[in-house]
Every structure is written in structure tokens, then in C-alpha cells.
Coordinates of N, CA and C in Angstrom, one line a residue:
M1 N 12.3 -148.0 -64.6 CA 12.5 -146.7 -64.4 C 13.5 -146.5 -63.3
K2 N 13.5 -147.1 -62.2 CA 14.5 -147.1 -61.1 C 15.8 -147.5 -61.7
K3 N 15.9 -148.4 -62.5 CA 17.3 -148.8 -63.1 C 17.9 -147.7 -64.0
K4 N 17.1 -147.0 -64.7 CA 17.5 -146.0 -65.6 C 18.0 -144.8 -64.7
L5 N 17.3 -144.5 -63.6 CA 17.7 -143.5 -62.8 C 19.0 -143.7 -62.1
L6 N 19.1 -144.9 -61.7 CA 20.3 -145.5 -61.0 C 21.5 -145.3 -62.0
S7 N 21.4 -145.8 -63.3 CA 22.4 -145.6 -64.3 C 22.8 -144.2 -64.5
L8 N 21.9 -143.4 -64.6 CA 22.2 -142.0 -64.7 C 22.8 -141.3 -63.6
A9 N 22.4 -141.7 -62.4 CA 23.2 -141.3 -61.0 C 24.6 -141.8 -61.2
I10 N 25.0 -143.0 -61.6 CA 26.2 -143.5 -61.5 C 27.1 -142.9 -62.7
M11 N 26.5 -142.6 -63.9 CA 27.3 -141.9 -64.9 C 27.5 -140.4 -64.4
A12 N 26.6 -139.8 -63.8 CA 26.9 -138.4 -63.3 C 28.0 -138.4 -62.4
M13 N 28.0 -139.3 -61.4 CA 29.1 -139.3 -60.3 C 30.4 -139.7 -61.1
A14 N 30.5 -140.5 -62.0 CA 31.7 -140.8 -62.7 C 32.2 -139.6 -63.4
A15 N 31.3 -138.9 -64.1 CA 31.9 -137.6 -64.7 C 32.2 -136.5 -63.8
T16 N 31.7 -136.5 -62.6 CA 32.1 -135.5 -61.7 C 33.4 -135.8 -61.2
L17 N 33.7 -137.1 -60.8 CA 34.9 -137.5 -60.2 C 36.0 -137.3 -61.4
A18 N 35.7 -137.7 -62.6 CA 36.7 -137.4 -63.7 C 37.1 -136.1 -63.9
Q19 N 36.2 -135.2 -63.7 CA 36.6 -133.7 -63.9 C 37.3 -133.2 -62.6
A20 N 37.1 -133.9 -61.5 CA 37.8 -133.5 -60.3 C 39.4 -133.8 -60.2
Q21 N 39.8 -134.6 -60.9 CA 41.2 -134.8 -60.9 C 41.8 -135.2 -62.4
A22 N 43.1 -135.2 -62.6 CA 43.7 -135.6 -63.8 C 43.2 -137.0 -64.3
Q23 N 43.3 -137.1 -65.6 CA 42.8 -138.4 -66.1 C 44.0 -139.3 -66.3
P24 N 43.8 -140.7 -66.2 CA 45.0 -141.5 -66.2 C 45.9 -141.2 -67.4
G25 N 47.2 -141.1 -67.1 CA 48.2 -141.0 -68.2 C 48.5 -139.5 -68.4
K26 N 47.8 -138.6 -67.7 CA 48.0 -137.1 -68.0 C 49.0 -136.6 -66.8
L27 N 49.6 -135.4 -67.3 CA 50.5 -134.7 -66.4 C 49.8 -133.4 -65.8
S28 N 50.3 -133.0 -64.7 CA 49.7 -131.8 -64.1 C 51.0 -131.1 -63.4
L29 N 50.9 -129.7 -63.4 CA 51.9 -128.8 -62.7 C 51.5 -128.2 -61.5
K30 N 52.1 -128.1 -60.3 CA 51.5 -127.5 -59.2 C 52.5 -126.7 -58.5
P31 N 52.6 -125.4 -58.8 CA 53.5 -124.4 -58.0 C 52.9 -124.3 -56.6
M32 N 53.5 -124.1 -55.6 CA 53.1 -123.9 -54.2 C 54.0 -123.1 -53.3
V33 N 53.4 -122.6 -52.2 CA 54.2 -121.9 -51.2 C 53.5 -122.1 -49.9
G34 N 54.2 -121.9 -48.8 CA 53.7 -122.2 -47.6 C 54.8 -122.0 -46.6
V35 N 54.5 -122.7 -45.3 CA 55.3 -122.4 -44.1 C 55.8 -123.8 -43.5
T36 N 57.0 -123.7 -42.8 CA 57.5 -124.9 -42.3 C 57.6 -124.7 -40.7
V37 N 57.4 -125.7 -40.0 CA 57.9 -125.7 -38.4 C 58.7 -126.9 -38.2
S38 N 59.7 -126.7 -37.8 CA 60.9 -127.7 -37.9 C 61.7 -127.6 -36.4
T39 N 62.3 -128.8 -36.1 CA 63.1 -128.8 -35.0 C 64.1 -130.1 -35.2
L40 N 65.1 -130.1 -34.3 CA 66.2 -131.2 -34.3 C 65.9 -132.0 -33.2
S41 N 66.2 -133.4 -33.3 CA 66.0 -134.3 -32.3 C 67.2 -134.2 -31.4
D42 N 67.1 -134.6 -30.1 CA 68.2 -134.8 -29.2 C 69.1 -133.5 -29.2
A43 N 68.6 -132.2 -29.4 CA 69.3 -131.1 -29.4 C 69.5 -130.3 -28.3
D44 N 68.8 -130.6 -27.2 CA 68.9 -130.0 -25.9 C 70.4 -130.0 -25.4
V45 N 70.8 -128.7 -24.9 CA 72.2 -128.5 -24.5 C 72.3 -128.7 -23.0
D46 N 73.2 -129.6 -22.5 CA 73.6 -129.7 -21.1 C 74.6 -128.8 -20.8
L47 N 74.2 -127.6 -20.0 CA 75.1 -126.7 -19.6 C 76.1 -127.1 -18.5
D48 N 75.6 -127.9 -17.8 CA 76.4 -128.6 -16.6 C 77.7 -129.1 -17.4
A49 N 77.4 -130.0 -18.3 CA 78.4 -130.7 -19.1 C 79.2 -129.8 -19.8
L50 N 78.7 -128.9 -20.6 CA 79.5 -128.0 -21.5 C 80.3 -127.0 -20.7
L51 N 79.8 -126.4 -19.8 CA 80.6 -125.2 -19.1 C 81.2 -125.7 -17.9
G52 N 80.9 -127.0 -17.4 CA 81.5 -127.5 -16.1 C 81.0 -126.7 -14.9
I53 N 79.9 -126.1 -14.9 CA 79.2 -125.4 -13.8 C 78.0 -126.0 -13.3
P54 N 78.2 -126.7 -12.1 CA 77.0 -127.5 -11.5 C 75.9 -126.6 -11.4
G55 N 74.7 -127.1 -11.8 CA 73.4 -126.3 -11.6 C 73.0 -125.4 -12.7
A56 N 74.1 -125.4 -13.7 CA 73.7 -124.5 -14.9 C 72.4 -124.6 -15.6
G57 N 72.2 -126.1 -15.6 CA 70.8 -126.4 -16.2 C 70.9 -126.8 -17.7
T58 N 69.8 -126.9 -18.4 CA 69.6 -127.4 -19.8 C 69.0 -126.3 -20.5
I59 N 69.6 -126.1 -21.9 CA 68.8 -125.3 -22.9 C 68.0 -126.2 -23.7
E60 N 66.8 -126.0 -23.8 CA 65.8 -126.6 -24.5 C 65.7 -126.3 -25.9
A61 N 65.7 -127.2 -26.8 CA 65.5 -127.0 -28.4 C 64.0 -126.8 -28.7
L62 N 63.8 -125.7 -29.4 CA 62.4 -125.3 -29.6 C 62.1 -125.3 -31.2
P63 N 60.9 -125.5 -31.7 CA 60.5 -125.4 -33.0 C 60.8 -124.1 -33.7
K64 N 61.2 -123.9 -34.8 CA 61.8 -122.8 -35.7 C 60.7 -122.7 -36.8
V65 N 60.1 -121.5 -37.0 CA 58.9 -121.4 -38.1 C 59.8 -120.8 -39.3
G66 N 59.6 -121.3 -40.6 CA 60.3 -120.9 -41.8 C 59.3 -120.9 -42.9
F67 N 59.7 -121.1 -44.1 CA 58.8 -121.0 -45.3 C 59.4 -122.1 -46.3
V68 N 58.5 -122.4 -47.2 CA 58.9 -123.4 -48.4 C 58.2 -122.7 -49.8
I69 N 58.9 -123.0 -50.7 CA 58.4 -122.6 -52.1 C 59.0 -123.3 -53.1
G70 N 58.1 -123.7 -54.0 CA 58.6 -124.6 -55.2 C 57.5 -125.1 -56.0
G71 N 57.6 -126.3 -56.4 CA 56.4 -126.9 -57.2 C 56.7 -128.4 -57.4
E72 N 55.7 -129.1 -57.9 CA 55.7 -130.6 -58.1 C 55.0 -130.8 -59.6
V73 N 55.4 -131.9 -60.3 CA 54.9 -132.4 -61.5 C 54.3 -133.8 -61.1
E74 N 53.0 -134.1 -61.4 CA 52.2 -135.2 -60.9 C 51.7 -135.9 -62.2
W75 N 51.9 -137.2 -62.3 CA 51.5 -138.1 -63.3 C 50.3 -139.1 -62.8
Q76 N 49.2 -139.1 -63.3 CA 48.0 -139.9 -62.9 C 48.2 -141.1 -63.6
A77 N 48.5 -142.2 -62.7 CA 48.8 -143.5 -63.1 C 47.5 -144.3 -63.4
N78 N 46.5 -144.0 -62.5 CA 45.1 -144.5 -62.7 C 44.3 -143.7 -61.8
P79 N 43.0 -143.9 -61.7 CA 42.0 -143.1 -60.9 C 42.3 -143.1 -59.6
V80 N 43.1 -143.9 -59.1 CA 43.5 -143.9 -57.5 C 44.8 -143.4 -57.3
L81 N 45.9 -143.9 -58.0 CA 47.3 -143.6 -57.7 C 47.9 -142.6 -58.7
A82 N 48.7 -141.7 -58.1 CA 49.3 -140.6 -59.0 C 50.8 -140.6 -58.4
L83 N 51.8 -140.4 -59.2 CA 53.3 -140.2 -58.7 C 53.6 -138.8 -58.9
S84 N 54.4 -138.2 -58.1 CA 54.9 -136.9 -58.4 C 56.3 -136.8 -57.8
A85 N 56.9 -135.7 -58.4 CA 58.1 -135.4 -58.2 C 58.3 -133.9 -58.1
G86 N 59.1 -133.3 -57.2 CA 59.2 -131.8 -57.0 C 60.6 -131.2 -56.8
L87 N 60.6 -130.0 -56.7 CA 61.7 -129.2 -56.3 C 61.4 -128.0 -55.5
T88 N 61.8 -128.0 -54.2 CA 61.3 -127.1 -53.3 C 62.5 -126.4 -52.6
Y89 N 62.4 -125.3 -52.0 CA 63.4 -124.5 -51.2 C 62.8 -124.3 -49.8
S90 N 63.5 -124.8 -48.7 CA 62.6 -124.5 -47.5 C 63.7 -124.0 -46.5
T91 N 63.4 -123.3 -45.5 CA 64.2 -122.8 -44.3 C 63.8 -123.6 -43.1
L92 N 64.7 -124.4 -42.5 CA 64.6 -125.3 -41.4 C 65.4 -125.0 -40.2
G93 N 65.5 -125.8 -39.4 CA 66.4 -125.7 -38.1 C 65.8 -125.7 -36.8
C94 N 66.3 -125.0 -36.0 CA 65.5 -124.9 -34.6 C 66.0 -123.7 -33.8
R95 N 65.5 -123.5 -32.7 CA 65.9 -122.2 -31.8 C 66.1 -122.6 -30.5
F96 N 66.6 -121.9 -29.5 CA 66.9 -122.4 -28.2 C 66.4 -121.5 -27.2
D97 N 66.2 -121.9 -25.9 CA 65.8 -121.1 -24.9 C 66.9 -120.2 -24.6
E98 N 66.5 -119.0 -23.9 CA 67.5 -118.0 -23.4 C 68.1 -118.6 -22.2
F99 N 69.3 -118.5 -21.8 CA 69.9 -119.0 -20.7 C 70.8 -117.8 -20.1
G100 N 70.9 -117.9 -18.7 CA 71.8 -116.9 -17.9 C 72.5 -117.7 -16.7
I101 N 73.8 -117.2 -16.5 CA 74.4 -117.8 -15.4 C 75.0 -116.7 -14.4
H102 N 74.7 -116.9 -13.1 CA 75.3 -116.0 -12.1 C 76.5 -116.3 -11.6
Q103 N 77.5 -115.4 -11.7 CA 78.9 -115.6 -11.2 C 79.2 -114.6 -10.4
G104 N 79.0 -114.6 -9.1 CA 79.2 -113.6 -8.1 C 78.2 -112.6 -8.5
S105 N 78.6 -111.3 -8.5 CA 77.6 -110.1 -8.9 C 77.4 -110.0 -10.4
E106 N 77.9 -110.8 -11.2 CA 77.7 -110.8 -12.7 C 76.8 -111.8 -13.1
R107 N 76.1 -111.5 -14.1 CA 75.2 -112.6 -14.9 C 75.5 -112.3 -16.4
I108 N 76.0 -113.6 -16.9 CA 76.3 -113.9 -18.2 C 75.3 -114.7 -18.9
G109 N 75.0 -114.6 -20.2 CA 74.0 -115.4 -20.8 C 74.0 -115.2 -22.4
A110 N 73.0 -116.0 -23.0 CA 72.9 -115.7 -24.4 C 71.3 -115.8 -24.6
K111 N 70.9 -115.1 -25.7 CA 69.4 -115.0 -26.2 C 69.4 -115.2 -27.6
D112 N 68.2 -115.3 -28.1 CA 67.8 -115.2 -29.7 C 68.9 -116.4 -30.3
I113 N 68.9 -117.5 -29.8 CA 69.9 -118.5 -30.3 C 69.0 -119.1 -31.3
K114 N 69.6 -119.4 -32.5 CA 68.8 -119.9 -33.5 C 70.0 -120.6 -34.5
L115 N 69.5 -122.0 -34.9 CA 70.2 -122.8 -36.1 C 69.5 -122.7 -37.3
S116 N 70.0 -122.2 -38.3 CA 69.2 -122.1 -39.5 C 69.9 -123.1 -40.7
L117 N 69.0 -124.0 -41.3 CA 69.5 -125.0 -42.2 C 68.5 -124.6 -43.4
N118 N 69.0 -124.3 -44.4 CA 68.4 -124.1 -45.6 C 68.6 -125.3 -46.6
Y119 N 67.5 -125.9 -47.1 CA 67.6 -126.9 -48.0 C 67.0 -126.8 -49.4
L120 N 67.5 -127.5 -50.4 CA 66.9 -127.7 -51.7 C 66.5 -129.2 -51.7
N121 N 65.1 -129.3 -51.6 CA 64.4 -130.5 -51.6 C 64.0 -131.2 -52.8
I122 N 63.9 -132.5 -52.9 CA 63.4 -133.2 -54.1 C 62.4 -134.2 -53.6
P123 N 61.2 -133.8 -53.4 CA 60.1 -134.8 -52.8 C 59.6 -135.7 -54.1
I124 N 59.8 -137.0 -53.7 CA 59.1 -138.0 -54.7 C 58.1 -138.8 -53.9
M125 N 56.9 -138.6 -54.4 CA 55.8 -139.1 -53.7 C 54.7 -140.0 -54.5
A126 N 54.0 -140.9 -53.6 CA 53.0 -141.7 -54.1 C 51.8 -141.2 -53.7
N127 N 50.7 -140.7 -54.4 CA 49.5 -139.9 -54.0 C 48.3 -141.0 -54.2
F128 N 47.7 -141.4 -53.1 CA 46.5 -142.3 -53.1 C 45.2 -141.3 -53.1
Y129 N 44.5 -141.5 -54.2 CA 43.2 -140.6 -54.0 C 42.0 -141.4 -53.3
V130 N 41.7 -141.3 -52.4 CA 40.9 -142.1 -51.5 C 39.4 -141.6 -51.5
A131 N 39.2 -140.3 -52.0 CA 37.9 -139.6 -52.1 C 38.1 -138.5 -53.0
K132 N 36.9 -137.9 -53.6 CA 36.9 -136.7 -54.5 C 37.8 -135.6 -53.8
G133 N 39.0 -135.4 -54.6 CA 39.8 -134.3 -54.2 C 40.7 -134.7 -53.1
L134 N 40.7 -135.9 -52.3 CA 41.3 -136.1 -51.2 C 42.4 -137.1 -51.4
A135 N 43.6 -136.8 -51.0 CA 44.8 -137.7 -51.4 C 45.6 -137.9 -50.1
L136 N 46.1 -139.3 -49.9 CA 47.0 -139.5 -48.9 C 48.3 -139.8 -49.6
K137 N 49.4 -139.3 -48.9 CA 50.7 -139.1 -49.5 C 51.9 -139.8 -48.7
V138 N 52.8 -140.5 -49.3 CA 54.1 -140.9 -48.6 C 55.1 -141.0 -49.8
G139 N 56.2 -140.9 -49.3 CA 57.4 -140.9 -50.3 C 58.7 -140.7 -49.5
L140 N 59.8 -140.3 -50.3 CA 61.1 -140.2 -49.8 C 61.6 -138.8 -50.4
Q141 N 62.3 -138.0 -49.6 CA 62.9 -136.7 -50.0 C 64.4 -136.6 -49.7
P142 N 65.1 -136.8 -50.9 CA 66.5 -136.2 -50.7 C 66.5 -134.6 -50.5
Q143 N 67.5 -134.2 -49.8 CA 67.8 -132.9 -49.4 C 69.2 -132.3 -49.7
I144 N 69.4 -131.3 -50.3 CA 70.8 -130.8 -50.6 C 70.9 -129.5 -49.6
L145 N 71.8 -129.5 -48.8 CA 72.0 -128.4 -47.8 C 72.6 -127.1 -48.6
T146 N 71.9 -126.0 -48.7 CA 72.5 -124.8 -49.3 C 73.2 -123.8 -48.3
K147 N 72.8 -123.9 -47.1 CA 73.3 -122.8 -45.9 C 73.1 -123.5 -44.8
A148 N 74.0 -123.2 -43.9 CA 73.8 -123.5 -42.4 C 74.5 -122.5 -41.8
K149 N 73.7 -122.0 -40.7 CA 74.2 -120.8 -39.7 C 73.7 -120.9 -38.4
E150 N 74.5 -120.6 -37.4 CA 74.1 -120.5 -36.0 C 74.2 -118.9 -35.8
Q151 N 73.2 -118.5 -34.9 CA 73.2 -117.0 -34.4 C 72.8 -116.9 -33.1
M152 N 73.4 -116.0 -32.1 CA 72.9 -115.8 -30.9 C 73.3 -114.3 -30.6
T153 N 72.8 -113.9 -29.5 CA 73.2 -112.6 -28.9 C 73.8 -112.9 -27.3
V154 N 75.1 -112.6 -27.3 CA 75.6 -112.9 -25.8 C 75.8 -111.6 -25.1
Y155 N 75.2 -111.7 -23.7 CA 75.2 -110.4 -22.9 C 75.8 -110.7 -21.6
A156 N 76.1 -109.6 -20.9 CA 76.7 -109.6 -19.6 C 76.1 -108.4 -18.7
E157 N 75.9 -108.6 -17.4 CA 75.4 -107.6 -16.7 C 76.1 -107.6 -15.5
S158 N 76.7 -106.4 -15.1 CA 77.5 -106.3 -13.9 C 77.4 -104.9 -13.5
G159 N 77.2 -104.8 -12.0 CA 77.0 -103.4 -11.4 C 76.2 -102.4 -12.1
G160 N 75.0 -103.0 -12.6 CA 73.9 -102.2 -13.3 C 74.3 -101.7 -14.6
M161 N 75.6 -102.3 -15.1 CA 75.8 -102.2 -16.6 C 75.5 -103.4 -17.4
Y162 N 75.0 -103.0 -18.6 CA 74.6 -104.1 -19.4 C 75.2 -104.1 -20.9
G163 N 75.8 -105.2 -21.4 CA 76.4 -105.1 -22.8 C 76.1 -106.3 -23.5
S164 N 76.0 -106.3 -24.6 CA 75.6 -107.3 -25.7 C 76.4 -107.5 -26.9
V165 N 76.5 -108.6 -27.4 CA 77.1 -108.6 -28.9 C 76.5 -109.7 -29.7
D166 N 76.2 -109.5 -30.9 CA 75.6 -110.6 -31.8 C 76.7 -111.4 -32.4
L167 N 76.6 -112.9 -32.3 CA 77.5 -113.6 -32.8 C 76.8 -114.5 -33.8
S168 N 77.7 -115.1 -35.0 CA 77.2 -115.9 -35.9 C 78.3 -116.8 -36.6
E169 N 77.9 -117.9 -36.9 CA 78.8 -118.8 -37.5 C 78.4 -119.4 -38.7
D170 N 79.1 -119.5 -39.7 CA 78.7 -120.1 -41.0 C 79.5 -121.4 -41.3
D171 N 80.4 -121.5 -40.8 CA 81.4 -122.7 -41.0 C 81.1 -123.8 -39.9
L172 N 80.0 -124.6 -40.2 CA 79.6 -125.6 -39.4 C 79.8 -126.9 -39.8
N173 N 80.0 -127.9 -39.1 CA 80.2 -129.2 -39.3 C 79.0 -130.0 -39.7
T174 N 78.4 -129.5 -40.7 CA 77.1 -130.1 -41.1 C 77.3 -131.0 -42.3
N175 N 76.4 -131.9 -42.5 CA 76.4 -132.8 -43.8 C 75.7 -132.0 -44.8
D176 N 76.1 -132.2 -46.1 CA 75.6 -131.5 -47.3 C 74.4 -132.1 -47.8
F177 N 74.1 -133.4 -47.4 CA 73.1 -134.2 -48.0 C 72.3 -134.8 -46.8
A178 N 71.1 -134.7 -47.0 CA 70.1 -135.3 -45.9 C 69.0 -136.1 -46.7
L179 N 68.3 -136.9 -45.8 CA 67.3 -137.8 -46.3 C 66.1 -137.7 -45.3
S180 N 64.9 -137.6 -45.8 CA 63.6 -137.6 -45.1 C 62.6 -138.5 -45.6
L181 N 61.6 -138.7 -44.7 CA 60.5 -139.5 -45.2 C 59.3 -138.7 -45.0
P182 N 58.6 -138.2 -46.1 CA 57.4 -137.3 -45.8 C 56.1 -138.2 -45.9
I183 N 55.3 -137.9 -45.1 CA 53.8 -138.5 -45.1 C 52.8 -137.3 -45.0
G184 N 51.7 -137.5 -45.5 CA 50.8 -136.3 -45.3 C 49.5 -136.7 -46.0
M185 N 48.7 -135.5 -46.3 CA 47.7 -135.6 -47.2 C 47.3 -134.1 -47.9
S186 N 46.5 -134.2 -48.9 CA 46.2 -132.9 -49.5 C 44.7 -132.9 -49.9
Y187 N 44.1 -131.8 -50.0 CA 42.7 -131.6 -50.5 C 42.6 -130.5 -51.5
E188 N 41.9 -130.9 -52.8 CA 41.9 -130.2 -53.8 C 40.3 -129.7 -54.1
I189 N 40.2 -128.3 -54.3 CA 38.9 -127.8 -54.8 C 39.2 -126.7 -55.7
N190 N 38.6 -126.8 -56.8 CA 38.7 -125.9 -58.0 C 40.1 -125.6 -58.3
N191 N 40.8 -126.7 -58.3 CA 42.4 -126.7 -58.8 C 43.4 -126.0 -57.6
I192 N 42.7 -125.6 -56.7 CA 43.5 -125.2 -55.5 C 43.8 -126.4 -54.6
V193 N 45.0 -126.6 -54.2 CA 45.5 -127.7 -53.5 C 46.1 -127.2 -52.1
F194 N 45.4 -127.7 -51.1 CA 45.9 -127.5 -49.7 C 46.7 -128.8 -49.3
D195 N 47.9 -128.6 -48.9 CA 48.7 -129.9 -48.5 C 49.3 -129.6 -47.3
A196 N 49.2 -130.8 -46.5 CA 49.9 -130.7 -45.2 C 50.7 -132.2 -45.1
R197 N 52.0 -132.0 -44.8 CA 52.8 -133.2 -44.6 C 53.9 -133.0 -43.6
Y198 N 54.3 -134.3 -43.0 CA 55.4 -134.2 -42.1 C 56.6 -135.0 -42.5
A199 N 57.8 -134.5 -42.6 CA 58.8 -135.1 -43.0 C 59.9 -135.4 -41.8
F200 N 59.9 -136.9 -41.6 CA 60.6 -137.5 -40.4 C 62.2 -137.5 -41.0
G201 N 63.1 -136.9 -40.4 CA 64.6 -136.8 -40.6 C 65.1 -138.3 -40.5
L202 N 65.8 -138.8 -41.6 CA 66.4 -140.1 -41.5 C 67.9 -140.1 -41.3
T203 N 68.6 -139.0 -41.6 CA 70.0 -138.8 -41.5 C 70.4 -137.7 -40.7
D204 N 71.6 -137.8 -40.1 CA 72.1 -136.9 -39.2 C 72.6 -135.4 -39.8
V205 N 72.2 -134.4 -39.1 CA 72.5 -133.0 -39.5 C 74.1 -132.9 -39.6
Y206 N 74.7 -133.2 -38.5 CA 76.1 -132.9 -38.2 C 76.9 -134.2 -38.4
D207 N 78.2 -134.2 -38.7 CA 79.0 -135.4 -39.0 C 79.4 -136.1 -37.5
D208 N 79.3 -135.3 -36.4 CA 79.7 -135.9 -35.1 C 78.6 -136.0 -34.2
S209 N 77.4 -135.9 -34.7 CA 76.1 -136.1 -33.6 C 75.2 -136.8 -34.3
H210 N 74.1 -137.3 -33.5 CA 73.0 -137.9 -34.2 C 71.6 -136.9 -34.1
N211 N 71.9 -135.8 -34.3 CA 70.6 -135.0 -34.4 C 70.0 -134.9 -35.8
K212 N 68.7 -135.2 -35.9 CA 68.1 -135.3 -37.2 C 67.0 -134.1 -37.2
C213 N 66.7 -133.6 -38.4 CA 65.9 -132.4 -38.7 C 64.5 -133.1 -39.2
S214 N 63.5 -132.9 -38.5 CA 62.1 -133.2 -39.0 C 61.3 -131.9 -39.1
A215 N 60.3 -131.9 -40.0 CA 59.4 -130.6 -40.1 C 58.1 -131.0 -40.6
F216 N 57.2 -130.1 -40.1 CA 55.8 -130.0 -40.5 C 55.7 -129.0 -41.8
Q217 N 55.0 -129.4 -42.7 CA 55.0 -128.2 -43.9 C 53.7 -128.3 -44.3
F218 N 53.2 -127.0 -44.4 CA 51.8 -126.5 -44.8 C 51.8 -125.7 -46.1
T219 N 51.3 -126.1 -47.2 CA 51.3 -125.3 -48.6 C 50.1 -125.2 -49.2
V220 N 49.9 -124.1 -50.0 CA 48.8 -124.0 -50.9 C 49.3 -123.8 -52.3
G221 N 48.8 -124.5 -53.2 CA 49.2 -124.7 -54.6 C 48.1 -124.6 -55.6
Y222 N 48.4 -124.3 -56.9 CA 47.4 -124.3 -57.9 C 47.9 -125.4 -58.9
R223 N 46.9 -126.2 -59.4 CA 47.1 -127.2 -60.3 C 46.9 -126.8 -61.8
F224 N 47.9 -126.8 -62.6 CA 47.7 -126.7 -64.0 C 47.7 -127.9 -64.7
H225 N 46.6 -128.4 -65.4 CA 46.4 -129.6 -66.0 C 47.0 -129.7 -67.5

């Protein structure tokens, strides 16, 4: 009797697991949308060196919040391993601290400083299903730059007077291609997939610097088998 109950329990668990994810050899499509939190490495600006003014300080690079939208196709190789390839559009970059410099009775500075990098991404991932609905992910992500822009508001204060002007620059010395290493995990329940991954930047954003763009990505998607 105990052996029969054990056999029934194993069969029930196997059936439940089989329904929870795609069968080996099957394809599924997952559209998704979410947010990104990105920054650039070694992007702090030394104002002392840049402006030649001792004591001007340093502008710190801060994370920038953006969005991501797209989809992935996944092929279930076996009950544990699945391979996926996708196409997504994400808004990355970083922002900077406000700064101001006193020169006599005047104060000049800049605020709302932001670098925007918009990429078309091609994530190629290996997905390892370690438990029901839970997958660990690692892969490689080629990225094509579609837009790069720097924006800031420059201001000056003198004798109680204040003035500001918005500046932007689209013609930046940025590389059109980037490569990153995404790792993360996902959890699926009722075909709804919650995905969190971090993409380590492997290539330089600019031709003449060693700044690399890395980003957290949090998405929600729906799987169509």
C-alpha cells in the first residue's frame, strides 16, 4: 500500500512540474516590460583638473532610472535547461550631482546633469530551472546604440540676479556597439514571469575613455506556450 501511495505521489509531482514549464523541444514567447537602474564606471568628474580651479571638488556619477520593453523566445532543451534569445529596447546612462563654484561675488554651476544612452539589446541566455518555476540565468548581450545625449542646466548668480540656460549635445564620441554579461533569476507563476538581472558592461561607452555602462533590469512578462 505504501509503495502504491509513493508511486502516485511521484507521478502527481511529475505531472505538476511538467505543467509548470514548457516541455522539452517546445518553444515559448515572452513579451515583457520593466525598469532599469544604470550607471557608468569611473565616471566621476574631477573639477580641479577639468577647470583648473583648486578646491572645486568632484562631481559624483549617480544611478539613472529608465525603462525596458521587448520580448524573448525560449526553447526548452530538457527539463532543466532552456535557451532563449530576445530583442529589447532600454534607456540607460547616468546622472551627476549638481555643482557650483564661487568666483568673487558670483556663483556659477550646473544642475540636472544627465547622460542618456538608448540601446537595442539582443540578450542570449541559458536558463537553468533549479525548482518549480525558478530559473537561474546567464548569457551574453550585444547592444546597438540608437541614441546618446548629454543634458544640463547651467546657471549663474550675481548681485541677487539669477539666470539659467538648458544645454544638450547629441554629437558624442560614443561607440555604436556594446557588449554586456547579464546574470540573474526569474520566477514564473500562472505564466506570469518576474525577472531580475544585472548586466555587467564589458566594453567602453566612449572611444577615448574606459567608462562602462552596467545596469539592473526588473521586468514582468507573460509566457505564451
